[in-house]
Phi, psi and omega in degrees: 000161181259151177304319183295342177297339185254019177275141169216154184272121183239116174299137185300330183291348179271357176279113184296128181260350180209154181287154177293150179229120356289174186305318187271018178266001176299159174282157182224118175267131178256124182237125174276114186288344178277318185254340185083001181299140184239136172234158180242136183212189175243147190301322183292353176264014181298336179301335179295340185249007176251146183244147173306135182098338174298158168234138182255123182253123185244149177263114186267020176298153178238136184281132173283143169287073200273354180263123182226150179243120183246163179249126181284127178294134178101322183242336182079007180295143179267128179231137177268130174249139173236115180292128181249312187205128177278126183262324173201196188307318187236358183252137180227151164270128182229158170261126183239137179213138357288139185300327183294343177273351186240060178279166179304135180092347179293143180238138182230149174243146181231149175057042179053041174101359178295333184217138176235142181227137173242130177283113182271329185201143170264119184279165183301326181278002179093347176288168182246142169265120190235139174252126182260146173236135185194168173253139176087214183266127184303316183293328175294322180294311183289337175295332180279324189250344185272161175242157177294134183278068182296148178301157185298335184277355175263112185266336183281147179283138179268116184285321183251109182304328184293344180284352172253023173235148170286159181289347180249015180297141187215313188264106182298135175160356184266149173262359177203156182277149168281089201290339177297334181278350183294342185280344185278143170248160176303322181294320180293321178297322177294322178296321179296315179297321181296338179279354180098015177267127178277150181236129178230162184235141167236169175234123167228120180279113186287126179267161180292344177300341178298337180263355183287136183287156171281122185260342181267137180292322173277111189296335181293344179271355181289136177260119182283151170286161178252150180220150182270137180223161177213134174244115180285162184302317184294327178288319177300317179295319178300315180297315182294322176295319179297314179298316182297330180273359177082019180258177188265143169259119185248117179273127175268099177096158180293334179293318177293321178301311182295325179295309183293319179289330179293316181293324177296322180290322184278319187252350180082358179196170175275121181207171175301130189197150176215132184189180168260145178231141172235030184299136179239113183253121178216170186309133185112341179290138178260113183289138185251346186228305193281149180247340178209158185220131172252127185206162174274183177267129193254167182297147173302143175062019181269160176297336183286319176290332175293319177298314179300319179296326178295324183275317186269343189098137184300309183297317180299318183294310183293327175293317179299320179293322177298316178294320180299320177294315180298323182272003177058045169295158177268136190251157171075207196304317180261015186270196183277180188236162178229130175251119183248119182210000000 
């Protein structure tokens, strides 16, 4: 298939600039992946579409305040750093811009000296290998000086950092939020459990590559970014028990979908597992684990809309997006949700 097959026209005013308040007041589109039938609902009514015995799998990654602005020693130039991947105690792979200001050997200070960074190497992909110097705990330091790495299409400033975290976020390490989970409140999760739906957690640290565009017209030539994931033993057991009982495994977000499908691809079954994944799911892919998917509305021509098309069917997906635009749903990270089952 071609990248252009996944294009749709989106008016800019439908790109959500701030999260819904309260979290579970977003709109919810229900799509039957077999028939393409569409219903409209509100997110807090998702319990109407969940059945006793189902299991809901959530990504408990926590977003780092990974965007920082440093001052270059010697010139005073301002450079933006985006933390991508921790390599060891003090070394990180970062995205630096403008890149010409961050050559090897360059030194930067952040937060009026709370943090110092030296560029040790320019990597093949253009990212930088950086060594940080600081006092105390690194995560405490960046919590003071860092900003949430909101996607480029969100222009408004986020006043409350926690609104770009899920209420169940726990494992620090993401450069972006698993946004399908932003709609849940603690109260809604309790209501879901009270209905007899089990809840399990996986961890996939979302990389900034999730926002990188597909540049090849033939989508099969696209090279996916890699992300680190972990499935604990108790979650693997929950999924296998659910399957054995004939109930549904519901992935909350494309990150959970990629995690569950990755372990099946790597190990041949759902089991306790930890690895990096570069899985690319597009139409023609045969799903091995998930039975339903909860997700937001994604960018045109992105790998995420391709994943949704693989699960829901290409025609069903593009029709649903057409209806979402007509009905003025809110799109992307802070937007509304779609439940596909």
